[in-house]
Amino acid sequence: MKRKVVSTLLCAAMVSTMLVGCGGGADNAASGDAAATEEGGDAAEGGTITVGFSQVGAESDWRTANSESMKSTFSEENGYELIFDDAQQKQENQITAIRNFIQQEVDYIVLAPVTETGWDTVLQEAKDADIPVIIVDRMVDVSDDSLYTAWVGSNFELEGKKACAWLNAYAEAKGMDEINIVDIQGTIGASAQIGRTKGLEDAAAEYGWNILAMQTGEFTQAKGQEVMESMLKQYDNINVVYCENDNEAFGAIDAIEAAGKTVGPDGDILVMSFDTTKAGITDTLDGKIICNTECNPLHGPRVEEIIKKLEAGEEVEKQAYVEEGIFAHGGDVAEVEIDGEKFEVTEVTQEVIDARAY
């Protein structure tokens, strides 16, 4: 049954405050998903809610977990009809999907944007149709913030700062005199790439690190391996690789080992990563990835919470950041401090891996 949200309620619901979400750790994230599943039926008491979700693609383990979180939350059993569209990394496919959602008169549109820019026209069309748009994961850069109702995701620049603060502390603990680092970036223009790259660039300027090269690995394992192979041929003094997600790190490790070099605390090159998928922190336990900064993909319950509030005519936060941790091989760095705030570093153990929800 079609169930439109009245425009005046949307205006009242949009407030420009920042929320720090509760529970970035694996246990909290898992319990959040479970709670959302238990409560999902309540949202549908007035009839089925139709949600159109435009997903970036399936480029990484993180993205797969993100899609599964949305699918399990917005299930028929929970009172939803989910129209899922895989954009295959193309913004034009997402724009087409959003226009299709509008034609189908969905109740809500959820968008995980490929890049930040280029959304004004199609989001205006959704606004004109009185369909709330909820942005997840990456942010959009639009001329009018009223074109979307709410955003939930990660503070990608803070993730970069955490990783770099860890590297600086680790280098001091290990007596590393020189950091010669290469950056395998994510998809250029994506929020995660912009924030994580900026975190590295700022840290390199502050600590005097030598950034040898930056090149996109497109958040994929195959491209990460290809880029690392090229960088190894160009530079013989790389001692740190900063990969902007786990899948790029897997590819980089394969390239490094194929070149006859070693990774890890006692090896030739330290590999850093983001995401903390189960496969990623398994490599962290083994030392192949020395530090892995969390990016929580379980957005389904968070989006459902927003929808439930809108259904009830309640206010929602305009932007909601989720809490996320830092996971490392060994206990050399117990915590890092960024802008006066301390963040604990979790030493990866088998128990930590077993507790991961993705």
mmCIF file of C-alpha atoms in Angstrom, residues 6-210:
data_model
loop_
_atom_site.group_PDB
_atom_site.id
_atom_site.type_symbol
_atom_site.label_atom_id
_atom_site.label_comp_id
_atom_site.label_asym_id
_atom_site.label_seq_id
_atom_site.Cartn_x
_atom_site.Cartn_y
_atom_site.Cartn_z
ATOM 1 C CA VAL A 6 3.480 14.599 4.312
ATOM 2 C CA SER A 7 5.906 17.340 3.271
ATOM 3 C CA THR A 8 5.324 19.405 6.386
ATOM 4 C CA LEU A 9 6.377 16.502 8.563
ATOM 5 C CA LEU A 10 9.582 16.196 6.574
ATOM 6 C CA CYS A 11 10.395 19.858 7.109
ATOM 7 C CA ALA A 12 9.896 19.466 10.834
ATOM 8 C CA ALA A 13 11.990 16.311 10.809
ATOM 9 C CA MET A 14 15.127 17.840 9.303
ATOM 10 C CA VAL A 15 17.533 19.280 11.839
ATOM 11 C CA SER A 16 21.157 20.159 11.262
ATOM 12 C CA THR A 17 22.772 18.459 14.242
ATOM 13 C CA MET A 18 25.469 15.840 14.258
ATOM 14 C CA LEU A 19 24.971 12.445 15.931
ATOM 15 C CA VAL A 20 27.642 10.093 17.066
ATOM 16 C CA GLY A 21 26.067 6.646 16.597
ATOM 17 C CA CYS A 22 26.283 4.060 19.319
ATOM 18 C CA GLY A 23 28.267 0.913 18.787
ATOM 19 C CA GLY A 24 30.926 0.779 16.068
ATOM 20 C CA GLY A 25 32.399 -2.448 17.435
ATOM 21 C CA ALA A 26 31.469 -5.833 16.083
ATOM 22 C CA ASP A 27 29.354 -6.901 19.026
ATOM 23 C CA ASN A 28 27.389 -3.654 19.059
ATOM 24 C CA ALA A 29 26.891 -3.721 15.312
ATOM 25 C CA ALA A 30 25.667 -7.307 15.417
ATOM 26 C CA SER A 31 23.258 -6.616 18.264
ATOM 27 C CA GLY A 32 21.998 -3.557 16.382
ATOM 28 C CA ASP A 33 21.139 -5.687 13.370
ATOM 29 C CA ALA A 34 19.384 -8.213 15.580
ATOM 30 C CA ALA A 35 17.364 -5.539 17.344
ATOM 31 C CA ALA A 36 16.288 -4.040 14.060
ATOM 32 C CA THR A 37 15.127 -7.428 12.826
ATOM 33 C CA GLU A 38 13.062 -7.983 15.961
ATOM 34 C CA GLU A 39 11.420 -4.575 15.729
ATOM 35 C CA GLY A 40 10.953 -4.417 11.943
ATOM 36 C CA GLY A 41 7.306 -5.450 11.990
ATOM 37 C CA ASP A 42 6.263 -2.383 13.950
ATOM 38 C CA ALA A 43 7.089 -0.072 11.041
ATOM 39 C CA ALA A 44 4.655 -1.848 8.798
ATOM 40 C CA GLU A 45 1.549 -1.785 10.991
ATOM 41 C CA GLY A 46 -0.099 0.591 8.513
ATOM 42 C CA GLY A 47 0.870 -1.507 5.479
ATOM 43 C CA THR A 48 3.943 -2.454 3.493
ATOM 44 C CA ILE A 49 6.603 0.246 3.183
ATOM 45 C CA THR A 50 8.358 0.289 -0.177
ATOM 46 C CA VAL A 51 12.050 1.199 -0.160
ATOM 47 C CA GLY A 52 14.100 1.720 -3.297
ATOM 48 C CA PHE A 53 17.824 1.220 -2.672
ATOM 49 C CA SER A 54 20.454 2.246 -5.213
ATOM 50 C CA GLN A 55 23.688 0.490 -4.270
ATOM 51 C CA VAL A 56 27.103 1.408 -5.688
ATOM 52 C CA GLY A 57 27.882 -2.139 -6.754
ATOM 53 C CA ALA A 58 29.626 -5.199 -5.376
ATOM 54 C CA GLU A 59 33.245 -4.091 -5.592
ATOM 55 C CA SER A 60 34.354 -5.274 -2.157
ATOM 56 C CA ASP A 61 33.625 -7.501 0.816
ATOM 57 C CA TRP A 62 32.520 -4.372 2.687
ATOM 58 C CA ARG A 63 29.966 -3.551 -0.011
ATOM 59 C CA THR A 64 28.583 -7.093 0.076
ATOM 60 C CA ALA A 65 28.082 -6.832 3.838
ATOM 61 C CA ASN A 66 26.434 -3.440 3.387
ATOM 62 C CA SER A 67 23.974 -4.854 0.833
ATOM 63 C CA GLU A 68 23.164 -7.848 3.010
ATOM 64 C CA SER A 69 22.456 -5.577 5.974
ATOM 65 C CA MET A 70 19.954 -3.617 3.898
ATOM 66 C CA LYS A 71 18.319 -6.726 2.452
ATOM 67 C CA SER A 72 17.926 -8.465 5.805
ATOM 68 C CA THR A 73 16.500 -5.338 7.445
ATOM 69 C CA PHE A 74 14.072 -4.355 4.685
ATOM 70 C CA SER A 75 12.620 -7.803 4.205
ATOM 71 C CA GLU A 76 9.044 -8.856 3.520
ATOM 72 C CA GLU A 77 8.945 -10.474 6.945
ATOM 73 C CA ASN A 78 9.720 -7.102 8.527
ATOM 74 C CA GLY A 79 6.946 -5.366 6.599
ATOM 75 C CA TYR A 80 8.907 -3.915 3.680
ATOM 76 C CA GLU A 81 9.198 -4.262 -0.046
ATOM 77 C CA LEU A 82 12.819 -3.596 -1.042
ATOM 78 C CA ILE A 83 13.590 -2.687 -4.639
ATOM 79 C CA PHE A 84 17.349 -3.250 -4.864
ATOM 80 C CA ASP A 85 19.395 -1.847 -7.738
ATOM 81 C CA ASP A 86 23.104 -2.577 -8.313
ATOM 82 C CA ALA A 87 24.633 0.395 -10.161
ATOM 83 C CA GLN A 88 27.806 -1.482 -11.134
ATOM 84 C CA GLN A 89 29.972 1.507 -10.154
ATOM 85 C CA LYS A 90 28.226 3.880 -12.586
ATOM 86 C CA GLN A 91 26.539 7.087 -11.486
ATOM 87 C CA GLU A 92 24.352 7.164 -14.578
ATOM 88 C CA ASN A 93 22.887 3.821 -13.514
ATOM 89 C CA GLN A 94 22.059 5.266 -10.105
ATOM 90 C CA ILE A 95 20.339 8.296 -11.617
ATOM 91 C CA THR A 96 18.252 5.979 -13.791
ATOM 92 C CA ALA A 97 17.407 3.830 -10.767
ATOM 93 C CA ILE A 98 16.257 6.843 -8.741
ATOM 94 C CA ARG A 99 14.005 7.982 -11.584
ATOM 95 C CA ASN A 100 12.561 4.474 -11.764
ATOM 96 C CA PHE A 101 11.908 4.550 -8.026
ATOM 97 C CA ILE A 102 10.065 7.845 -8.457
ATOM 98 C CA GLN A 103 7.923 6.371 -11.245
ATOM 99 C CA GLN A 104 7.149 3.376 -9.032
ATOM 100 C CA GLU A 105 6.103 5.780 -6.262
ATOM 101 C CA VAL A 106 8.225 4.163 -3.574
ATOM 102 C CA ASP A 107 7.842 5.445 -0.015
ATOM 103 C CA TYR A 108 11.559 6.026 0.550
ATOM 104 C CA ILE A 109 14.674 6.201 -1.597
ATOM 105 C CA VAL A 110 17.994 5.096 -0.120
ATOM 106 C CA LEU A 111 21.137 6.063 -2.034
ATOM 107 C CA ALA A 112 24.720 4.899 -1.557
ATOM 108 C CA PRO A 113 26.314 7.327 -4.043
ATOM 109 C CA VAL A 114 29.213 6.400 -6.300
ATOM 110 C CA THR A 115 30.650 9.913 -6.017
ATOM 111 C CA GLU A 116 29.739 13.065 -4.116
ATOM 112 C CA THR A 117 28.749 15.392 -6.966
ATOM 113 C CA GLY A 118 26.181 15.376 -9.761
ATOM 114 C CA TRP A 119 23.018 14.679 -7.771
ATOM 115 C CA ASP A 120 21.135 18.001 -7.674
ATOM 116 C CA THR A 121 18.781 17.396 -10.597
ATOM 117 C CA VAL A 122 17.617 13.879 -9.763
ATOM 118 C CA LEU A 123 17.298 14.566 -6.038
ATOM 119 C CA GLN A 124 15.191 17.625 -6.854
ATOM 120 C CA GLU A 125 12.932 15.287 -8.825
ATOM 121 C CA ALA A 126 12.573 13.053 -5.772
ATOM 122 C CA LYS A 127 11.851 16.074 -3.572
ATOM 123 C CA ASP A 128 9.202 17.304 -6.016
ATOM 124 C CA ALA A 129 7.587 13.858 -5.749
ATOM 125 C CA ASP A 130 7.572 14.136 -1.923
ATOM 126 C CA ILE A 131 9.763 11.044 -1.553
ATOM 127 C CA PRO A 132 12.295 11.260 1.287
ATOM 128 C CA VAL A 133 15.856 10.415 0.282
ATOM 129 C CA ILE A 134 18.216 8.860 2.826
ATOM 130 C CA ILE A 135 21.914 8.871 1.927
ATOM 131 C CA VAL A 136 24.110 6.076 3.272
ATOM 132 C CA ASP A 137 27.866 5.497 3.388
ATOM 133 C CA ARG A 138 29.307 8.180 1.067
ATOM 134 C CA MET A 139 28.065 11.775 1.228
ATOM 135 C CA VAL A 140 26.560 13.914 -1.543
ATOM 136 C CA ASP A 141 27.684 17.453 -2.347
ATOM 137 C CA VAL A 142 24.522 19.321 -3.347
ATOM 138 C CA SER A 143 23.611 23.000 -3.595
ATOM 139 C CA ASP A 144 20.600 22.546 -1.295
ATOM 140 C CA ASP A 145 20.785 20.208 1.699
ATOM 141 C CA SER A 146 16.993 19.899 1.730
ATOM 142 C CA LEU A 147 17.331 17.653 -1.327
ATOM 143 C CA TYR A 148 17.981 14.766 1.069
ATOM 144 C CA THR A 149 16.317 14.002 4.374
ATOM 145 C CA ALA A 150 19.153 12.369 6.304
ATOM 146 C CA TRP A 151 22.582 10.836 5.921
ATOM 147 C CA VAL A 152 24.157 8.028 7.924
ATOM 148 C CA GLY A 153 27.702 6.794 7.513
ATOM 149 C CA SER A 154 31.332 7.110 8.494
ATOM 150 C CA ASN A 155 33.628 10.045 9.209
ATOM 151 C CA PHE A 156 36.158 9.100 6.552
ATOM 152 C CA GLU A 157 38.609 11.888 7.314
ATOM 153 C CA LEU A 158 38.637 10.831 10.966
ATOM 154 C CA GLU A 159 39.310 7.266 9.820
ATOM 155 C CA GLY A 160 42.350 8.551 7.931
ATOM 156 C CA LYS A 161 43.508 10.539 10.949
ATOM 157 C CA LYS A 162 43.189 7.473 13.181
ATOM 158 C CA ALA A 163 45.229 5.315 10.815
ATOM 159 C CA CYS A 164 47.956 7.936 10.479
ATOM 160 C CA ALA A 165 48.095 8.657 14.206
ATOM 161 C CA TRP A 166 48.571 4.928 14.724
ATOM 162 C CA LEU A 167 51.364 4.790 12.120
ATOM 163 C CA ASN A 168 53.157 7.734 13.706
ATOM 164 C CA ALA A 169 52.989 6.127 17.159
ATOM 165 C CA TYR A 170 54.068 2.749 15.773
ATOM 166 C CA ALA A 171 57.008 4.280 13.897
ATOM 167 C CA GLU A 172 58.155 5.979 17.090
ATOM 168 C CA ALA A 173 57.811 2.749 19.082
ATOM 169 C CA LYS A 174 59.793 0.795 16.492
ATOM 170 C CA GLY A 175 62.397 3.464 15.793
ATOM 171 C CA MET A 176 61.503 3.858 12.130
ATOM 172 C CA ASP A 177 63.551 6.810 10.916
ATOM 173 C CA GLU A 178 61.872 7.216 7.538
ATOM 174 C CA ILE A 179 58.388 6.608 6.146
ATOM 175 C CA ASN A 180 58.310 6.099 2.395
ATOM 176 C CA ILE A 181 54.640 5.524 1.719
ATOM 177 C CA VAL A 182 52.434 4.855 -1.299
ATOM 178 C CA ASP A 183 48.681 5.367 -1.307
ATOM 179 C CA ILE A 184 46.396 2.990 -3.186
ATOM 180 C CA GLN A 185 43.349 5.237 -3.241
ATOM 181 C CA GLY A 186 39.706 4.314 -3.519
ATOM 182 C CA THR A 187 37.383 5.413 -6.301
ATOM 183 C CA ILE A 188 38.346 9.021 -7.010
ATOM 184 C CA GLY A 189 35.648 11.420 -5.869
ATOM 185 C CA ALA A 190 34.057 8.984 -3.408
ATOM 186 C CA SER A 191 33.716 10.303 0.141
ATOM 187 C CA ALA A 192 35.843 7.473 1.537
ATOM 188 C CA GLN A 193 38.649 8.265 -0.903
ATOM 189 C CA ILE A 194 38.482 12.001 -0.247
ATOM 190 C CA GLY A 195 38.561 11.645 3.544
ATOM 191 C CA ARG A 196 41.154 8.891 3.811
ATOM 192 C CA THR A 197 43.462 10.561 1.291
ATOM 193 C CA LYS A 198 43.205 13.878 3.128
ATOM 194 C CA GLY A 199 44.023 12.163 6.417
ATOM 195 C CA LEU A 200 47.229 10.812 4.878
ATOM 196 C CA GLU A 201 48.228 14.042 3.154
ATOM 197 C CA ASP A 202 47.781 16.064 6.348
ATOM 198 C CA ALA A 203 49.753 13.541 8.394
ATOM 199 C CA ALA A 204 52.580 13.382 5.861
ATOM 200 C CA ALA A 205 52.910 17.155 6.015
ATOM 201 C CA GLU A 206 52.858 17.131 9.814
ATOM 202 C CA TYR A 207 55.233 14.215 10.393
ATOM 203 C CA GLY A 208 57.546 14.637 7.417
ATOM 204 C CA TRP A 209 56.604 11.414 5.651
ATOM 205 C CA ASN A 210 57.550 10.919 2.010
#
